[in-house]
Structure formats: C-alpha cells, structure tokens
Short mmCIF file of C-alpha atoms and ligand atoms in Angstrom, two decimals:
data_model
loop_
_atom_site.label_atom_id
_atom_site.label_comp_id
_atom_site.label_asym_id
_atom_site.label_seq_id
_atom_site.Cartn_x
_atom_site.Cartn_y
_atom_site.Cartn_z
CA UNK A 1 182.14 48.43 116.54
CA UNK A 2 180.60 45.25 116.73
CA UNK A 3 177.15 44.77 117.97
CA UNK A 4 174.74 42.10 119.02
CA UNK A 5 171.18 42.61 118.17
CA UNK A 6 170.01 43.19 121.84
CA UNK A 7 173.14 45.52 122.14
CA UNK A 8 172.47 47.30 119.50
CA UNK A 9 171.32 50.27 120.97
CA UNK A 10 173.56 50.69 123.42
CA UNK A 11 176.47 50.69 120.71
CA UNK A 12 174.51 53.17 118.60
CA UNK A 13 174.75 55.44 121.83
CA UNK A 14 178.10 54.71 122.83
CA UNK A 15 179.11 55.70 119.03
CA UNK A 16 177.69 58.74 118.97
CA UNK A 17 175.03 57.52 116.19
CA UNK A 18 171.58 58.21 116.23
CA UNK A 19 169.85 55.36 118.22
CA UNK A 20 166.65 55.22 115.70
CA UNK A 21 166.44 54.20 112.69
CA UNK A 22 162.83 55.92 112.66
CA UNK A 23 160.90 58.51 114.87
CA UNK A 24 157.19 58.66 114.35
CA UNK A 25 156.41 62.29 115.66
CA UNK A 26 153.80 64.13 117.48
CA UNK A 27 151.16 61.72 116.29
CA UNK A 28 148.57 60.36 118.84
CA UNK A 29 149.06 57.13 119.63
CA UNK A 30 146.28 54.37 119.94
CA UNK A 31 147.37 51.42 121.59
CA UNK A 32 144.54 49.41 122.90
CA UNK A 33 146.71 46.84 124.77
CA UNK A 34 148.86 49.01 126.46
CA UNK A 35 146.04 52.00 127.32
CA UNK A 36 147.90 54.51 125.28
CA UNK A 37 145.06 57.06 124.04
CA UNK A 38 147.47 60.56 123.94
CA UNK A 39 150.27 62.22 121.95
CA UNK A 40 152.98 60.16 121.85
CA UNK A 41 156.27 59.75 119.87
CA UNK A 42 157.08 56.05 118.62
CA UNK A 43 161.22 55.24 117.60
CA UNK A 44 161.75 52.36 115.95
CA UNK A 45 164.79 50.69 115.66
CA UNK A 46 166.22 47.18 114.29
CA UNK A 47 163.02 46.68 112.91
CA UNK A 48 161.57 46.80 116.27
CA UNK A 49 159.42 49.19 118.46
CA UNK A 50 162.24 50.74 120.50
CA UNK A 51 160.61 53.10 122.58
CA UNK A 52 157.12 55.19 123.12
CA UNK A 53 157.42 58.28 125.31
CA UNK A 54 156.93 61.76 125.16
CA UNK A 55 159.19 64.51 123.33
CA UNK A 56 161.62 61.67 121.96
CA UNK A 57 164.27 64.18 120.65
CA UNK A 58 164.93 64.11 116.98
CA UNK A 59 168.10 64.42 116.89
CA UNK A 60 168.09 60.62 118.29
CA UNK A 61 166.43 58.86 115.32
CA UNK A 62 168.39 58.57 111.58
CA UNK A 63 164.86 59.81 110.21
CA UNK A 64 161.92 61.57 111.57
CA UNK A 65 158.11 61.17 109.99
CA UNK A 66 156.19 64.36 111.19
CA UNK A 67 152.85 62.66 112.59
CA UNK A 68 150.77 65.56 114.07
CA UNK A 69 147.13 65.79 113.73
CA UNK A 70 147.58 62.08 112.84
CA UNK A 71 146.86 58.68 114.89
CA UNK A 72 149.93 56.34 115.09
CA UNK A 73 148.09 52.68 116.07
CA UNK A 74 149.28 49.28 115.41
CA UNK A 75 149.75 47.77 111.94
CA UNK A 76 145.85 46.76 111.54
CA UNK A 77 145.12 43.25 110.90
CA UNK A 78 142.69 42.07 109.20
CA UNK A 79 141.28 38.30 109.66
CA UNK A 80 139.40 37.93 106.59
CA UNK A 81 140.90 38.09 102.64
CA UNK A 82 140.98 35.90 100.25
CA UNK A 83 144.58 36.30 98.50
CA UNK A 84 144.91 33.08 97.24
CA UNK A 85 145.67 34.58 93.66
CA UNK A 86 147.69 33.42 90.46
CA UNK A 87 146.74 29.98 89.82
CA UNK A 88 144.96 30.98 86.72
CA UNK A 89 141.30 29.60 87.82
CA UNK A 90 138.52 30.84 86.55
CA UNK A 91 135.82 32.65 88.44
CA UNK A 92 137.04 31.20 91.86
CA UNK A 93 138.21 32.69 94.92
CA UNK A 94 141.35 30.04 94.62
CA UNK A 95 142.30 32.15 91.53
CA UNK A 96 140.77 35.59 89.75
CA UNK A 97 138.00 36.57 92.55
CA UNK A 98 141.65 36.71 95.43
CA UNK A 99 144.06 39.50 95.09
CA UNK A 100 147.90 39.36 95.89
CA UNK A 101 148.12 40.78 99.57
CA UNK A 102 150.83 43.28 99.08
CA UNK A 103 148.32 45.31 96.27
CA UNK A 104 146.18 46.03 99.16
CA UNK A 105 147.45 45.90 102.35
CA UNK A 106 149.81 48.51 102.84
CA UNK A 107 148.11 51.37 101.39
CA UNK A 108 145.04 50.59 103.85
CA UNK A 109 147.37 50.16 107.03
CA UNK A 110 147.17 46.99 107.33
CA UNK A 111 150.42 44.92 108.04
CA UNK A 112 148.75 41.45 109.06
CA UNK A 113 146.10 39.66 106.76
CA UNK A 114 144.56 36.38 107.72
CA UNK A 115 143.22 34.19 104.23
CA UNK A 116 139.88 33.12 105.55
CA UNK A 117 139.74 29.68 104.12
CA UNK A 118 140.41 30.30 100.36
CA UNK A 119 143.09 27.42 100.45
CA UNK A 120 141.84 23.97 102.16
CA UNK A 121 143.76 20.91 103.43
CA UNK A 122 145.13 19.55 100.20
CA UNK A 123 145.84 22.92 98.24
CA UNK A 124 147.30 24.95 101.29
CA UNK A 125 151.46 24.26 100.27
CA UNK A 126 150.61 25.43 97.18
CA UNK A 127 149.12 28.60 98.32
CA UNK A 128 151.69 28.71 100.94
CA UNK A 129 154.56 28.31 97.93
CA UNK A 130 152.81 30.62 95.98
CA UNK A 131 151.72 33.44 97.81
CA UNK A 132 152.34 33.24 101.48
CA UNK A 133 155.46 32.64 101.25
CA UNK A 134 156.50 35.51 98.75
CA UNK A 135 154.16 38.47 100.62
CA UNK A 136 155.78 41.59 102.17
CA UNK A 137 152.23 41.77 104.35
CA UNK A 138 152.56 39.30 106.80
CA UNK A 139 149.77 36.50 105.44
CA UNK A 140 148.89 34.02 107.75
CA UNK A 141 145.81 31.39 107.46
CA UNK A 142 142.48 29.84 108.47
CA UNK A 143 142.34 26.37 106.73
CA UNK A 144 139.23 25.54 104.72
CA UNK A 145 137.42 22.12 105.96
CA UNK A 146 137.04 21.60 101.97
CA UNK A 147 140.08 19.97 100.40
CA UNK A 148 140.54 22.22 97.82
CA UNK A 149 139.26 25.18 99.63
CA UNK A 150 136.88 28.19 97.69
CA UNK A 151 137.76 26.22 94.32
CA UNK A 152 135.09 26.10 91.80
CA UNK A 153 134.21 22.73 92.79
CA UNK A 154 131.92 24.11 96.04
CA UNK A 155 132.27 23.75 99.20
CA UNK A 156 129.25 20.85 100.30
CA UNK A 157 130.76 18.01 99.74
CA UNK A 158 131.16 16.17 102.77
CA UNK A 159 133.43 13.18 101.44
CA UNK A 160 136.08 15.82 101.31
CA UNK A 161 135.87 17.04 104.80
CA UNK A 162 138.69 15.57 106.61
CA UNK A 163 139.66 16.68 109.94
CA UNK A 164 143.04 14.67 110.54
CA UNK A 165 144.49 16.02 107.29
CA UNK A 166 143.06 19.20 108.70
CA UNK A 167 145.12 18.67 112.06
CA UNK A 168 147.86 16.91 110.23
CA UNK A 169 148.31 20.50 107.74
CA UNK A 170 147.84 23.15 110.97
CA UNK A 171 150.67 21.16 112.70
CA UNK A 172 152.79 21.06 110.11
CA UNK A 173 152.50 24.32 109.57
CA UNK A 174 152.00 25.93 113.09
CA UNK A 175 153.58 29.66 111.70
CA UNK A 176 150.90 30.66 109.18
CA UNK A 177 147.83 28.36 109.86
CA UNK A 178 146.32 30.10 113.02
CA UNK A 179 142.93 27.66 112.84
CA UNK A 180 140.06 26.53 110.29
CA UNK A 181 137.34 27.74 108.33
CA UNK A 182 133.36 26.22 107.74
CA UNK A 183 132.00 28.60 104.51
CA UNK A 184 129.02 28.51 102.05
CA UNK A 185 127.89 25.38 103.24
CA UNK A 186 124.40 24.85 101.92
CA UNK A 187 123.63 20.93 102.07
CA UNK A 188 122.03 18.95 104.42
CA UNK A 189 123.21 18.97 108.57
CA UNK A 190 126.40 19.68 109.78
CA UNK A 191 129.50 17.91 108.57
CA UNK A 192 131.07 21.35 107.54
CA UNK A 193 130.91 22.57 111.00
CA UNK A 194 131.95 19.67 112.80
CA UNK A 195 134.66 18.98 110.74
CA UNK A 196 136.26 21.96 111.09
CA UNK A 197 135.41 22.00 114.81
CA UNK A 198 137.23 18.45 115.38
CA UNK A 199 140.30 20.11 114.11
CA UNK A 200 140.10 23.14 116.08
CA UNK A 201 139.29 20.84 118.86
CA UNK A 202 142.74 18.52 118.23
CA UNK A 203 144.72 21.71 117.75
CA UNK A 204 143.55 24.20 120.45
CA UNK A 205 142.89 26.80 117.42
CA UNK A 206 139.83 28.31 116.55
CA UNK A 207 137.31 28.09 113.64
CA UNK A 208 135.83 30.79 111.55
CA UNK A 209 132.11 30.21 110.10
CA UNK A 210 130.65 31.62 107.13
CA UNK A 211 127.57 30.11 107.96
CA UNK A 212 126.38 29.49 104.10
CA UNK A 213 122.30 28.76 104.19
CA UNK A 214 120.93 28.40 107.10
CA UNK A 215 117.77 26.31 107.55
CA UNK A 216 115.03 25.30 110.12
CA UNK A 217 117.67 22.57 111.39
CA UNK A 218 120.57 24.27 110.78
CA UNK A 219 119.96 27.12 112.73
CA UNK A 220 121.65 30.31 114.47
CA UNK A 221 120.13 29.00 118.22
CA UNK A 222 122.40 25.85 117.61
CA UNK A 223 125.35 27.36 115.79
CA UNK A 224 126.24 29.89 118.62
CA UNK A 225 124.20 28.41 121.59
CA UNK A 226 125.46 24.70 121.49
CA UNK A 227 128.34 23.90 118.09
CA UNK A 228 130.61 26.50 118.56
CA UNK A 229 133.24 27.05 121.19
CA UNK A 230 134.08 30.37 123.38
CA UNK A 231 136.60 31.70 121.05
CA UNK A 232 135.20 30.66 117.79
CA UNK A 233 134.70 33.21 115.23
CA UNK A 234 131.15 34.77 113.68
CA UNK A 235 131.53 36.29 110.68
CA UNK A 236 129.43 38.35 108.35
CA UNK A 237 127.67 39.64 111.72
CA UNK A 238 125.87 42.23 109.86
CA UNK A 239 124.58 40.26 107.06
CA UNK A 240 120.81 39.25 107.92
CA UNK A 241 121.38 36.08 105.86
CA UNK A 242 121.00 34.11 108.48
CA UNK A 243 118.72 36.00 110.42
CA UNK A 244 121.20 37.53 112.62
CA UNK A 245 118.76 40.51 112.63
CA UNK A 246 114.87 39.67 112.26
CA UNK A 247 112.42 43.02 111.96
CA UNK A 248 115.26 45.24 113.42
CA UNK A 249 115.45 42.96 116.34
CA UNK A 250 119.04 41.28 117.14
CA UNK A 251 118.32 37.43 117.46
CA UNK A 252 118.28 36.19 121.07
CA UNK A 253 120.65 33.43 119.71
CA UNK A 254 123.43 36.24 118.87
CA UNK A 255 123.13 37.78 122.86
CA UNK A 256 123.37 34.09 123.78
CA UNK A 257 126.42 33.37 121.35
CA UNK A 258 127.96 36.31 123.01
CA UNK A 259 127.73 35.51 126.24
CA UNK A 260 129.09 31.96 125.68
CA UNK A 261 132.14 33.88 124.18
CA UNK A 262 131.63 33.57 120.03
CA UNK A 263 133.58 36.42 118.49
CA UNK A 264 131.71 38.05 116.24
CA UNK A 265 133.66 39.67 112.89
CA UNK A 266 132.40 42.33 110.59
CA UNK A 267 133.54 40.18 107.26
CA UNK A 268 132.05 43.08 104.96
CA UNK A 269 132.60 41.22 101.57
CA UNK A 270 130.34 41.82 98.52
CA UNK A 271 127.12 40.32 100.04
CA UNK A 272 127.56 40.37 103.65
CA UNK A 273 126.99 44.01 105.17
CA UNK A 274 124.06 45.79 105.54
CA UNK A 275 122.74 48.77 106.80
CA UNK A 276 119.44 48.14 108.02
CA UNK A 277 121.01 45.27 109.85
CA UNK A 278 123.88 46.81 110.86
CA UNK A 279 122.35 50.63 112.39
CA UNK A 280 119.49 48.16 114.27
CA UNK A 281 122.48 45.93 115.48
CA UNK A 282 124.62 49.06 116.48
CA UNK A 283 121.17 50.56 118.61
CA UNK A 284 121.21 47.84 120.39
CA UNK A 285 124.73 47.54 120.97
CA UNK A 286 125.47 44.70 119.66
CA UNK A 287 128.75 45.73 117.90
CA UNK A 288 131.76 43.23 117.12
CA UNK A 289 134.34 42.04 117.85
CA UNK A 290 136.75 42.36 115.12
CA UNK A 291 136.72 44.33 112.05
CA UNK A 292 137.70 42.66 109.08
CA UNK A 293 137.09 43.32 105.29
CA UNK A 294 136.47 40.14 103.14
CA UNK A 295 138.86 41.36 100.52
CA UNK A 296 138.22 40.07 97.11
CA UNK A 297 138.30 41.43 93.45
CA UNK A 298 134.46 42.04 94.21
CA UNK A 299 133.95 43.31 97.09
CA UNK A 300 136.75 46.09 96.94
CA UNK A 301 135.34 47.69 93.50
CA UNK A 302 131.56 47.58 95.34
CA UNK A 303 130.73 49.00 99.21
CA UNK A 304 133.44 47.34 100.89
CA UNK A 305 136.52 49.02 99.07
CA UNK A 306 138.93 48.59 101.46
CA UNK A 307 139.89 47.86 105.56
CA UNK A 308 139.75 51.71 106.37
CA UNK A 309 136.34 52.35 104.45
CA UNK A 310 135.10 49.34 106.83
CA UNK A 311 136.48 51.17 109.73
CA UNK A 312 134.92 54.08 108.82
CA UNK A 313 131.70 52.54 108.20
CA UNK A 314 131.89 51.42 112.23
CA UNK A 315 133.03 55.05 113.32
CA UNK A 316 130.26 56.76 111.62
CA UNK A 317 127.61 54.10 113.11
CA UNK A 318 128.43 55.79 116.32
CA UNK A 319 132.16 53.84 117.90
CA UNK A 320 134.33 56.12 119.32
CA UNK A 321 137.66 55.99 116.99
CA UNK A 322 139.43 53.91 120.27
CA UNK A 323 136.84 51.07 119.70
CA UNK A 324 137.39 50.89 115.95
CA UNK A 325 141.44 50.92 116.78
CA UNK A 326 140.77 47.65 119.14
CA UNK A 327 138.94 46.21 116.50
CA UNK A 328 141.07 46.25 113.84
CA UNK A 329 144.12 45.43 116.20
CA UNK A 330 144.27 44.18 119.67
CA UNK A 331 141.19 42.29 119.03
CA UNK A 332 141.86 40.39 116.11
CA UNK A 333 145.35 39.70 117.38
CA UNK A 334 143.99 38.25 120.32
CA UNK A 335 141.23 36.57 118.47
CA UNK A 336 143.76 34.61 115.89
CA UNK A 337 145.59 33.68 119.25
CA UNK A 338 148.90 35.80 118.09
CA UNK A 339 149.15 38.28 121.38
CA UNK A 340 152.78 39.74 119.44
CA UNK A 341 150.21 41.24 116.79
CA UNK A 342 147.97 44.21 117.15
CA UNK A 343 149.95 46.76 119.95
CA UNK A 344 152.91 48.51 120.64
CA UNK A 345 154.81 46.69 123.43
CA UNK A 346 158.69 47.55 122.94
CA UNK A 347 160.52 45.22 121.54
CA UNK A 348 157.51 43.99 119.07
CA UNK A 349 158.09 43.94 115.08
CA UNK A 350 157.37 47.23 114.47
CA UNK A 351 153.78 47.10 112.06
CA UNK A 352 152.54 50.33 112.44
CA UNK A 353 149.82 52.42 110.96
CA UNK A 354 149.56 56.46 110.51
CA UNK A 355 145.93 56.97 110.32
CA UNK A 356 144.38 60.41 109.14
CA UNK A 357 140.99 60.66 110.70
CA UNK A 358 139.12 63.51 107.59
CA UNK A 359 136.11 65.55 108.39
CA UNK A 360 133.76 66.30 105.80
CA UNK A 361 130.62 64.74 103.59
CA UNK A 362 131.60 61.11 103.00
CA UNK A 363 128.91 58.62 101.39
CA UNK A 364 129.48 54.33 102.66
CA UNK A 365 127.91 51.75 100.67
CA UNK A 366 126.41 48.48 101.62
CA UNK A 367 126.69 45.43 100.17
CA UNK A 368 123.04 46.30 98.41
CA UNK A 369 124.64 49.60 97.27
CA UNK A 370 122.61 51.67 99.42
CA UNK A 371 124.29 54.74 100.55
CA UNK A 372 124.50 56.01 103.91
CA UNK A 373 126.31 59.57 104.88
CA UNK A 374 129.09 59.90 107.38
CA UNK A 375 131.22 62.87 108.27
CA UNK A 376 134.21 61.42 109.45
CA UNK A 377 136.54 59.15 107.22
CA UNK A 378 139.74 57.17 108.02
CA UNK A 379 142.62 57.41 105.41
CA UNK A 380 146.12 55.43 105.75
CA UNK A 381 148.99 57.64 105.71
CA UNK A 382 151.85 55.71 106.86
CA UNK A 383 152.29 51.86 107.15
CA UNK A 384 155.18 50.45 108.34
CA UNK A 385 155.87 46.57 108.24
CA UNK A 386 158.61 45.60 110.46
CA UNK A 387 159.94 48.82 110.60
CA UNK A 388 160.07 49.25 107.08
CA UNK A 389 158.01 52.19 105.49
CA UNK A 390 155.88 50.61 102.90
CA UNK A 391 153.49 53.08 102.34
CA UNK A 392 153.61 56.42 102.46
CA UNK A 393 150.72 58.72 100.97
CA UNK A 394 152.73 62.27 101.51
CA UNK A 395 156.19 61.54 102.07
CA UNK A 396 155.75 61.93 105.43
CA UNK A 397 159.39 59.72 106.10
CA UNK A 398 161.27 60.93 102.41
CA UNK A 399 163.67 63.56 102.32
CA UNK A 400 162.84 66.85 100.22
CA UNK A 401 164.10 66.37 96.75
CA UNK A 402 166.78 69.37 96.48
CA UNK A 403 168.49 67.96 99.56
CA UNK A 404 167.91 64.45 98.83
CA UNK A 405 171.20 61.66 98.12
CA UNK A 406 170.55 60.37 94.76
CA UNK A 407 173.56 58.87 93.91
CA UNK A 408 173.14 56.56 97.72
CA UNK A 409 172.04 52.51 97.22
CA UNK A 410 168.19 52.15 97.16
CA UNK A 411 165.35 49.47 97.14
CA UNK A 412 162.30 49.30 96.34
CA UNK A 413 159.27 49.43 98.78
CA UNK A 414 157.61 46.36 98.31
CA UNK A 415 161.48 44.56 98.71
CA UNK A 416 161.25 41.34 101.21
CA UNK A 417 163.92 41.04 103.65
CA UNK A 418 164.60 37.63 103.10
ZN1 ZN B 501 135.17 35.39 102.71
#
C-alpha cells in the first residue's frame, strides 16, 4: 500500500503494522509548553511526535525504549557554542578553541545548538559549508557584528562592523541565522552594540551580548536600561565581569533590564560562571532565562563540562527540575524566535531527550575552579534527533544481542538523512 506522509498512519493501521516507529515508555514527561509534568508515554512516528498519552500499548510501536524512573523532555537546545571547527586556525574560536557539534550534542541531550557568533558576516558561508551544513545536531546561528567573527584578529575593530552585510547575510540565510551577536568588545563606546542592534532592528531578530569590558561609559545601567531591546539576549548572567553582582547585591540595572524584557542566558563558558555571583543572584531570585553552555575546547575540560552539568549546576542552586526543563527548552526556543523547537506538540520533529535525574555526592565547578557540592545530578540517557536515536547510554531502544538480526541492513548513528 501506498501512503502519503499525513496518511501514513492511518495505512500503518489499516495494514495491520505497528503504527510507531518508536514508543518512549513509562518515562515522565516534561513539557513546559504544553503543561505536561506526569508519566507519560511518547510514540514517535515518521520522524515526528505522533502521540503523548497514557498506557500507549506496545504492541503499537515497531520498538519500545523502557523510560521509567526517567524524564522524557524536549531535545534541549542550547543557544550558546562555538562549533565553528576545522579551518585549521590557530588558537581561535573560528578554528581549534570550537568543537564539531555532533561530538557533543547528543550525548548531553541536546538536539538544537545555536553558534553564538563564532562566524561573522563575511566568514558565515564558509562555516555554513563547512559545518552547518554537514551536522546531524541541528546548528543554527547568531551572526557576529565582526566580519570575520571570533578570528584571531579581535573583535574591536569598528571599520569592520557592518550592519547591511549583517542584514544582507541573515536574509539570505533566514533557516540557520536566527539574529546577531556583540562579544569581547573592549574599545572605546558603542559601535559593537549598535551595529549589531541596527541589524536586529532591519530584521526583526534579536541580538546576543557578550558584553566584553565594561567601563564608566559603557555601562550595565545603559546596556539593559536604554541599548537593548525587550527580547534581546544577556549572556554570561552569572559572571560579575561586568558587575552584574556588586558585594552580593544584584545590580539595580539587571531588575531594570528585566523588567524591560532582556533575556538573560547562563553562557557558562571558561570564564563566565561563578558561584559567589551566582548563589547571591539565585537568593535573590534573580535566575535566567535560558540555560546555555558556551561550549568550547576550554570550557568543557574545566567547570562547565557539558549542557547537563550546567543544568545541574541550576538544580542544585535550588530550581525545581521543571524550571531547569523550561530553560533549556521552551525558553530558548522561544527566545531564538523558533516556537517548533523546545516541546512536544504532535506533529513536531521529534528531538527528544531521556534525562536520568542521580542522587548522590556530586562536586560543580566554577569557572575559578571552586567547588561547590550538590546531591542531585542530571545525566542524558536517550537523545533522539528527528526521531532518530542518536544516543543511547544503556541500550535503552537496542534489541538484546542473542535475539538480535545481524545479518538485517544497518547505519550508523551519527548518519544524516540527507
Ligand atoms: Zn561564547
């Protein structure tokens, strides 16, 4: 029998086939945009989320991945790596310091990765050619105001800050760049800011700020209380390089950001997370917005380490585990302005995480390397990317070897569906 796509099920059910390609079972599902905080079981089919109910039989799906005790939540995304790798630079985050996405997404749950900036207006088709374009993870981008991006060269030169080629790229370009990116500025004013503002402001997309060094005139109050839009995105939030935090007290200029709408992102990295900013931050509620690593060949060998130790780094500073979920899903989804990411809804690509939530003495770095001891620590188990299982710590979705088809077709994990 022949079958459309949106038929598909129908047919499977009309041939007497199992309808799912994939039954996630007995796992609690976390769905921050639909409210779903409760056992659930999640089918999959066609690549697609097909259906989340209760007691979906088994005998319905081609394959069933035993999921109690675990969390089933969306793939997570997170909104700041730096994966422009292979060009063969030296010592630059547009080369060595970036990583190739599909080494470390999957095995941390996360399906979605947004490059904060590494590429810039001039270099971004050959990151796009080079890496983007080639991922499994789905990689999509925040466009540095820099020409060249995080090359070697710095980021302060204001001659190469060029907000129509800026526009001209995001529009050419509208499925992977999702808005712009100000970082390690340390000259004079503000041209880094307002470039990448102008574009954000022709395009309708937001703009991500590293804030680089602040000074007297270049301040937080005028950052988040007058240059930056509701929508725009604060990261490093925990850092205390910019006096985000001043003797345990969260700036006034932060509450007032907030209120005006700045998101504010975690953006761990390998110098940007602290815990005696963070746990004053965290008593007085001011948490964020998103959750995001700062993924580079630094920061994952130091504190940061990967987008589930960051979770669990929030979790342990007191969120309840349906907070940390939103962050590293629904929010940064919404944040990035791609509503399809970061939930469950039927019919969605199915990007799904299987999260083990352990008990027991855990130590967390900081970016100083000062330790601080949790007892709770998120662990991916199963990460699925468009339906696909791409990760899969204990088999959960395999077949036990004595009964298991050998001589049948197979491909490797990390395959792209072209
Ligand atoms: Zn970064």
């Amino acid at each position: 029998m022949r079958c459309l796509p949106f038929a598909i099920l129908l047919c499977a059910a009309a041939s007497g086939q199992p309808t799912y390609d994939l039954l996630i079972k007995g796992g609690h599902v976390i769905d921050p945009k639909n409210n779903i905080d409760r056992v659930m079981d999640v089918a999959i089919a066609g690549g697609k989320i097909a259906r989340v109910a209760e007691n979906i039989p088994e005998s319905s799906a081609r394959r069933v991945a035993k999921a109690g005790g675990l969390f089933v939540t969306p793939g997570l995304v997170d909104i700041h790596v730096h994966v422009y790798a292979g060009t063969g630079q030296k010592r630059a985050y547009t080369g060595d310091l970036s990583v190739y996405p599909d080494g470390f997404s999957f095995r941390s749950g996360v399906t979605t990765m947004v490059d904060a900036g590494t590429s810039g207006w001039r270099n971004f088709p050959d990151f796009r050619q080079r890496v983007i374009d080639r991922a499994a993870t789905r990689v999509l981008a925040l466009l540095n105001v820099v020409g060249n991006g995080m090359s070697a060269a710095g980021e302060n030169d204001p001659k190469d800050m060029n907000s129509e080629e800026m526009t001209r790229m995001a529009k050419a370009h509208p499925d992977v760049i999702v808005g712009f990116k100000s970082a390690h500025y340390s000259g004079e004013g503000w041209p880094s800011i307002d470039g990448a503002l102008q574009a954000g402001k022709a395009t309708e997309l937001p703009v991500m700020v590293d804030f680089g060094r602040a000074t007297e005139e270049r301040n937080l109050s005028t950052l988040l209380g007058d240059k930056l839009r509701p929508g725009d995105i604060y990261t490093h939030c925990y850092s205390g390089l910019r006096r985000e935090v001043v003797d345990g007290k969260v700036n006034p200029a932060m509450e007032i950001g907030r209120k005006r709408g700045i998101v504010f992102d975690v953006g761990h990295g390998g110098g940007s997370f602290f815990w005696n900013i963070a746990a004053p931050a965290f008593e007085q509620k001011f948490y964020p917005d998103s959750i995001s690593t700062d993924l580079h060949t630094t920061s994952m060998n130091a504190g940061m380490k990967s987008m589930t130790n960051v979770m669990s780094k929030m979790l342990n500073l007191g969120l309840p585990l349906t907070e940390v979920i939103r962050m590293s899903t629904w929010n940064p989804a919404r944040e990035i302005k791609r509503p399809q990411l970061g939930n469950l809804d039927v019919g969605a690509e199915a990007d799904v995480a299987v999260l083990a939530l352990e008990r027991g003495s855990f130590g967390f770095l900081d970016s100083a390397g000062a330790r601080r001891d949790g007892d709770r620590r998120i662990e991916a188990e199963m990460t699925l990317r468009a339906g696909r299982v791409v990760w899969d710590l204990n088999g959960r979705a395999g077949t036990d070897w004595k009964s298991f088809d050998y001589t049948r077709p197979r491909g490797g994990a990390g395959k792209k569906k072209q």
